Amino acid sequence: MNDPRIIVALDFSSKEQASILAGELDPILCRVKIGKELFTAAGPEVVKIFIKKGFEVFLDLKFHDIPNTVANACRVATDLGVWMINVHALGGKRMLMAARDALPLGGVKLVAVTLLTSMGPDDLENIGLNNEPRNVVQNLANLAHSCGLDGVVCSALEAGQLRKEMGADFCLVTPGIRPVDALVDDQNRIATPKMAIQNGADYLVIGRPISRAENPLLMLKYLNKEIEEQLAVN
Ligand code: C5P
């Protein structure tokens, strides 16, 4: 089965811009992620457009609300035919369980965001979480696992620890990926594709390093090669 490891973030404010990038990519080589910006600008229709183009879609809306609202939002999102959706683990146990119960097992992948990869220790302190990022991430991953979620979104820096603790079947999705020499942008806890795979990540969310590349397809192929080489060693 074709299981591309890279999920390209279509972080654009119009479906036209997103279509230009997707038009340069290949559904055999990657999946795509539709997040808050594109979804808010272009609506559910945009999800259907990319599914029609052959891409499996990760709908990254990071639901975080009362259990009933999140459960219903997850149900409606799944009806769009997406491959993966997510909620915030910080929404707590009842919210996570409501999301899980709303969806058929073995269907859409349901993962929980642990800590945003843009957040470092200072950001945690600012919101009153006086703990190391890796401890917070581990606690939230345990919670997501106990609620029956398929996996978590985490930094590749924490993937190694999570892979060990959570076992082989727990899906680890890692944003904050930067090839060697790439700009860090607003990310904080970053890693190279090689490092992410070495640490046991299943899927790598990559936005600007691909969307800003002079030749996005070439960059995608280059990063896929780095991933394949590391998978062969793992
Ligand atoms: O451009 P860049 O590679 O930094 O894009 C990363 C993408 O991953 C963005 O769409 C961002 O919303 C998303 N993301 C993240 N950290 C998370 C969850 C999602 O950066 N914890």
CSV table of C-alpha atoms and ligand atoms in Angstrom, one decimal:
chain,number,residue,atom,x,y,z
A,1,MET,CA,0.0,0.0,0.0
A,2,ASN,CA,1.3,3.5,-0.8
A,3,ASP,CA,1.9,5.2,2.5
A,4,PRO,CA,3.7,8.5,1.8
A,5,ARG,CA,5.3,9.8,5.0
A,6,ILE,CA,5.3,13.5,4.2
A,7,ILE,CA,2.2,15.6,4.7
A,8,VAL,CA,2.5,18.9,2.9
A,9,ALA,CA,0.9,21.8,4.8
A,10,LEU,CA,-1.2,23.8,2.4
A,11,ASP,CA,-1.0,27.0,4.5
A,12,PHE,CA,-2.6,29.5,2.1
A,13,SER,CA,-5.5,32.0,2.2
A,14,SER,CA,-7.1,30.9,-1.0
A,15,LYS,CA,-7.8,27.6,-2.8
A,16,GLU,CA,-6.2,29.1,-5.9
A,17,GLN,CA,-2.8,29.5,-4.2
A,18,ALA,CA,-3.2,26.0,-2.6
A,19,SER,CA,-4.0,24.5,-5.9
A,20,ILE,CA,-0.9,26.0,-7.5
A,21,LEU,CA,1.3,24.2,-4.9
A,22,ALA,CA,-0.7,21.0,-5.0
A,23,GLY,CA,-0.6,21.0,-8.8
A,24,GLU,CA,3.2,20.8,-8.5
A,25,LEU,CA,3.0,17.8,-6.1
A,26,ASP,CA,2.1,14.2,-6.6
A,27,PRO,CA,-0.5,12.2,-4.4
A,28,ILE,CA,1.8,9.2,-4.7
A,29,LEU,CA,4.6,11.1,-3.0
A,30,CYS,CA,2.8,13.0,-0.3
A,31,ARG,CA,-0.4,13.7,1.6
A,32,VAL,CA,-1.7,17.2,2.2
A,33,LYS,CA,-2.8,19.1,5.3
A,34,ILE,CA,-5.6,21.6,5.3
A,35,GLY,CA,-5.4,23.8,8.3
A,36,LYS,CA,-7.3,26.7,9.8
A,37,GLU,CA,-6.2,29.4,7.3
A,38,LEU,CA,-7.2,27.6,4.1
A,39,PHE,CA,-10.3,26.0,5.7
A,40,THR,CA,-11.5,29.4,7.1
A,41,ALA,CA,-10.9,31.1,3.7
A,42,ALA,CA,-12.2,28.4,1.4
A,43,GLY,CA,-14.5,26.1,3.4
A,44,PRO,CA,-15.3,22.4,3.2
A,45,GLU,CA,-15.4,22.6,-0.6
A,46,VAL,CA,-11.6,22.9,-0.6
A,47,VAL,CA,-11.2,19.6,1.2
A,48,LYS,CA,-13.3,17.9,-1.5
A,49,ILE,CA,-11.2,19.5,-4.3
A,50,PHE,CA,-8.0,18.0,-3.0
A,51,ILE,CA,-9.6,14.6,-2.4
A,52,LYS,CA,-10.8,14.7,-6.0
A,53,LYS,CA,-7.2,15.4,-7.1
A,54,GLY,CA,-6.2,12.1,-5.5
A,55,PHE,CA,-4.7,13.5,-2.2
A,56,GLU,CA,-5.4,12.0,1.2
A,57,VAL,CA,-6.2,14.9,3.4
A,58,PHE,CA,-5.3,15.6,7.0
A,59,LEU,CA,-7.8,18.1,8.3
A,60,ASP,CA,-5.9,20.0,10.9
A,61,LEU,CA,-8.5,22.0,12.7
A,62,LYS,CA,-7.3,21.1,16.2
A,63,PHE,CA,-10.7,21.0,17.8
A,64,HIS,CA,-10.7,22.1,21.4
A,65,ASP,CA,-14.2,22.7,23.0
A,66,ILE,CA,-16.7,21.1,25.2
A,67,PRO,CA,-17.1,17.3,24.6
A,68,ASN,CA,-20.4,17.5,22.8
A,69,THR,CA,-19.3,20.2,20.4
A,70,VAL,CA,-16.0,18.4,19.6
A,71,ALA,CA,-17.7,15.1,19.0
A,72,ASN,CA,-20.1,16.7,16.5
A,73,ALA,CA,-17.4,18.6,14.8
A,74,CYS,CA,-15.3,15.4,14.4
A,75,ARG,CA,-18.3,13.6,12.9
A,76,VAL,CA,-18.9,16.3,10.4
A,77,ALA,CA,-15.2,16.6,9.5
A,78,THR,CA,-15.1,12.8,8.9
A,79,ASP,CA,-18.1,13.0,6.6
A,80,LEU,CA,-15.9,15.1,4.3
A,81,GLY,CA,-13.9,11.9,3.5
A,82,VAL,CA,-10.6,13.0,5.1
A,83,TRP,CA,-7.8,10.6,6.1
A,84,MET,CA,-6.9,12.2,9.4
A,85,ILE,CA,-8.4,14.7,11.9
A,86,ASN,CA,-7.2,16.1,15.2
A,87,VAL,CA,-8.2,17.5,18.5
A,88,HIS,CA,-6.2,19.2,21.3
A,89,ALA,CA,-5.2,16.8,24.1
A,90,LEU,CA,-5.5,19.8,26.5
A,91,GLY,CA,-9.3,19.5,26.0
A,92,GLY,CA,-9.1,16.7,28.5
A,93,LYS,CA,-10.3,13.2,29.0
A,94,ARG,CA,-14.0,13.6,28.5
A,95,MET,CA,-13.5,15.6,25.3
A,96,LEU,CA,-11.1,13.0,23.9
A,97,MET,CA,-13.4,10.2,24.7
A,98,ALA,CA,-16.3,12.0,23.2
A,99,ALA,CA,-14.3,12.5,20.0
A,100,ARG,CA,-13.3,8.8,19.9
A,101,ASP,CA,-16.9,7.6,20.5
A,102,ALA,CA,-18.2,9.8,17.7
A,103,LEU,CA,-16.1,8.0,15.1
A,104,PRO,CA,-16.0,4.4,13.8
A,105,LEU,CA,-12.9,2.5,14.8
A,106,GLY,CA,-10.5,1.8,11.9
A,107,GLY,CA,-11.9,4.7,9.9
A,108,VAL,CA,-10.5,8.2,9.9
A,109,LYS,CA,-7.3,8.5,11.9
A,110,LEU,CA,-8.0,10.6,15.1
A,111,VAL,CA,-4.9,12.1,16.6
A,112,ALA,CA,-4.4,14.6,19.4
A,113,VAL,CA,-2.1,17.6,19.5
A,114,THR,CA,0.1,17.5,22.5
A,115,LEU,CA,2.0,20.7,22.6
A,116,LEU,CA,2.4,23.0,19.6
A,117,THR,CA,5.9,22.7,18.2
A,118,SER,CA,6.2,26.5,18.3
A,119,MET,CA,6.1,26.4,22.1
A,120,GLY,CA,9.2,26.2,24.2
A,121,PRO,CA,9.8,26.1,28.0
A,122,ASP,CA,9.2,29.9,28.4
A,123,ASP,CA,5.8,29.6,26.7
A,124,LEU,CA,4.8,26.8,29.1
A,125,GLU,CA,5.8,28.9,32.1
A,126,ASN,CA,3.7,31.8,30.7
A,127,ILE,CA,0.6,29.7,30.8
A,128,GLY,CA,1.3,28.2,34.2
A,129,LEU,CA,2.5,24.8,33.0
A,130,ASN,CA,5.7,24.6,35.0
A,131,ASN,CA,7.1,21.5,33.6
A,132,GLU,CA,9.5,20.3,30.9
A,133,PRO,CA,7.9,20.1,27.4
A,134,ARG,CA,8.8,16.4,27.2
A,135,ASN,CA,6.9,15.7,30.4
A,136,VAL,CA,3.8,17.6,29.3
A,137,VAL,CA,3.9,15.8,26.0
A,138,GLN,CA,4.3,12.4,27.6
A,139,ASN,CA,1.3,13.0,30.0
A,140,LEU,CA,-0.9,14.2,27.1
A,141,ALA,CA,0.2,11.3,24.9
A,142,ASN,CA,-0.7,8.8,27.7
A,143,LEU,CA,-4.1,10.5,28.1
A,144,ALA,CA,-4.8,10.3,24.3
A,145,HIS,CA,-3.7,6.7,24.3
A,146,SER,CA,-5.9,5.8,27.2
A,147,CYS,CA,-8.9,7.4,25.5
A,148,GLY,CA,-8.4,5.2,22.4
A,149,LEU,CA,-7.0,7.8,20.0
A,150,ASP,CA,-4.8,6.6,17.1
A,151,GLY,CA,-1.9,8.8,18.0
A,152,VAL,CA,-0.6,12.3,18.7
A,153,VAL,CA,1.0,15.3,17.0
A,154,CYS,CA,4.3,16.0,18.7
A,155,SER,CA,7.7,17.4,18.0
A,156,ALA,CA,10.2,15.0,16.5
A,157,LEU,CA,12.3,15.7,19.5
A,158,GLU,CA,9.8,13.9,21.7
A,159,ALA,CA,9.1,11.2,19.2
A,160,GLY,CA,11.9,8.9,20.4
A,161,GLN,CA,10.6,8.8,24.0
A,162,LEU,CA,7.0,8.4,22.9
A,163,ARG,CA,7.8,5.6,20.5
A,164,LYS,CA,9.5,3.7,23.3
A,165,GLU,CA,6.7,4.4,25.8
A,166,MET,CA,3.6,4.0,23.6
A,167,GLY,CA,4.6,1.1,21.4
A,168,ALA,CA,4.8,0.6,17.6
A,169,ASP,CA,1.1,1.0,16.8
A,170,PHE,CA,0.7,4.5,18.2
A,171,CYS,CA,0.8,7.0,15.3
A,172,LEU,CA,3.3,9.8,15.7
A,173,VAL,CA,2.8,12.9,13.5
A,174,THR,CA,5.6,15.4,13.7
A,175,PRO,CA,5.5,19.0,12.4
A,176,GLY,CA,8.4,21.4,13.0
A,177,ILE,CA,10.5,19.7,10.4
A,178,ARG,CA,13.4,21.6,8.9
A,179,PRO,CA,16.0,20.2,6.5
A,180,VAL,CA,19.5,21.1,7.5
A,181,ASP,CA,20.2,24.8,6.7
A,182,ALA,CA,16.5,25.7,6.3
A,183,LEU,CA,15.0,28.7,8.1
A,184,VAL,CA,13.5,28.0,11.5
A,185,ASP,CA,10.6,30.5,11.1
A,186,ASP,CA,8.3,30.6,14.1
A,187,GLN,CA,9.0,27.0,15.0
A,188,ASN,CA,10.8,26.1,18.2
A,189,ARG,CA,11.3,22.4,18.8
A,190,ILE,CA,12.5,21.4,15.3
A,191,ALA,CA,14.3,18.4,13.7
A,192,THR,CA,15.5,17.2,10.3
A,193,PRO,CA,13.4,14.6,8.4
A,194,LYS,CA,16.2,12.1,9.1
A,195,MET,CA,16.1,12.7,12.8
A,196,ALA,CA,12.3,12.5,12.9
A,197,ILE,CA,12.3,9.1,11.2
A,198,GLN,CA,15.2,7.9,13.4
A,199,ASN,CA,13.1,8.9,16.4
A,200,GLY,CA,10.2,6.8,15.2
A,201,ALA,CA,7.9,9.4,13.6
A,202,ASP,CA,5.3,7.9,11.2
A,203,TYR,CA,4.3,11.1,9.4
A,204,LEU,CA,6.1,14.4,8.9
A,205,VAL,CA,4.2,17.6,8.4
A,206,ILE,CA,6.2,19.9,6.3
A,207,GLY,CA,5.0,23.4,5.2
A,208,ARG,CA,7.3,26.2,4.3
A,209,PRO,CA,10.4,24.2,3.4
A,210,ILE,CA,8.4,22.7,0.5
A,211,SER,CA,6.0,25.6,-0.3
A,212,ARG,CA,8.8,28.1,-0.4
A,213,ALA,CA,11.2,25.9,-2.4
A,214,GLU,CA,12.1,27.1,-5.9
A,215,ASN,CA,11.0,23.6,-7.1
A,216,PRO,CA,8.5,22.1,-4.5
A,217,LEU,CA,8.4,18.7,-6.3
A,218,LEU,CA,12.2,18.4,-6.3
A,219,MET,CA,12.3,19.3,-2.6
A,220,LEU,CA,9.6,16.7,-1.9
A,221,LYS,CA,11.5,14.0,-3.7
A,222,TYR,CA,14.7,15.0,-2.0
A,223,LEU,CA,13.1,14.8,1.5
A,224,ASN,CA,11.4,11.5,0.6
A,225,LYS,CA,14.8,10.1,-0.3
A,226,GLU,CA,16.2,11.2,3.1
A,227,ILE,CA,13.3,9.5,4.7
A,228,GLU,CA,13.6,6.3,2.7
A,229,GLU,CA,17.3,6.1,3.5
A,230,GLN,CA,16.6,6.4,7.2
A,231,LEU,CA,13.7,3.9,7.1
A,232,ALA,CA,16.1,1.4,5.6
A,233,VAL,CA,18.4,1.8,8.6
A,234,ASN,CA,15.7,1.9,11.3
B,1,C5P,O1,5.7,25.7,7.6
B,1,C5P,P1,5.9,24.7,8.7
B,1,C5P,O2,6.6,23.5,8.2
B,1,C5P,O3,6.4,25.3,9.9
B,1,C5P,O4,4.4,24.2,8.9
B,1,C5P,C1,4.0,23.4,10.0
B,1,C5P,C2,2.5,23.1,9.9
B,1,C5P,O5,2.2,22.2,11.0
B,1,C5P,C3,1.7,24.3,10.1
B,1,C5P,O6,0.5,24.1,9.3
B,1,C5P,C4,1.2,24.2,11.6
B,1,C5P,O7,-0.1,24.7,11.8
B,1,C5P,C5,1.2,22.7,11.8
B,1,C5P,N1,1.4,22.3,13.2
B,1,C5P,C6,2.5,22.7,14.0
B,1,C5P,N2,2.6,22.2,15.3
B,1,C5P,C7,1.7,21.4,15.8
B,1,C5P,C8,0.6,21.0,15.0
B,1,C5P,C9,0.5,21.5,13.7
B,1,C5P,O8,3.4,23.4,13.5
B,1,C5P,N3,1.8,21.0,17.0
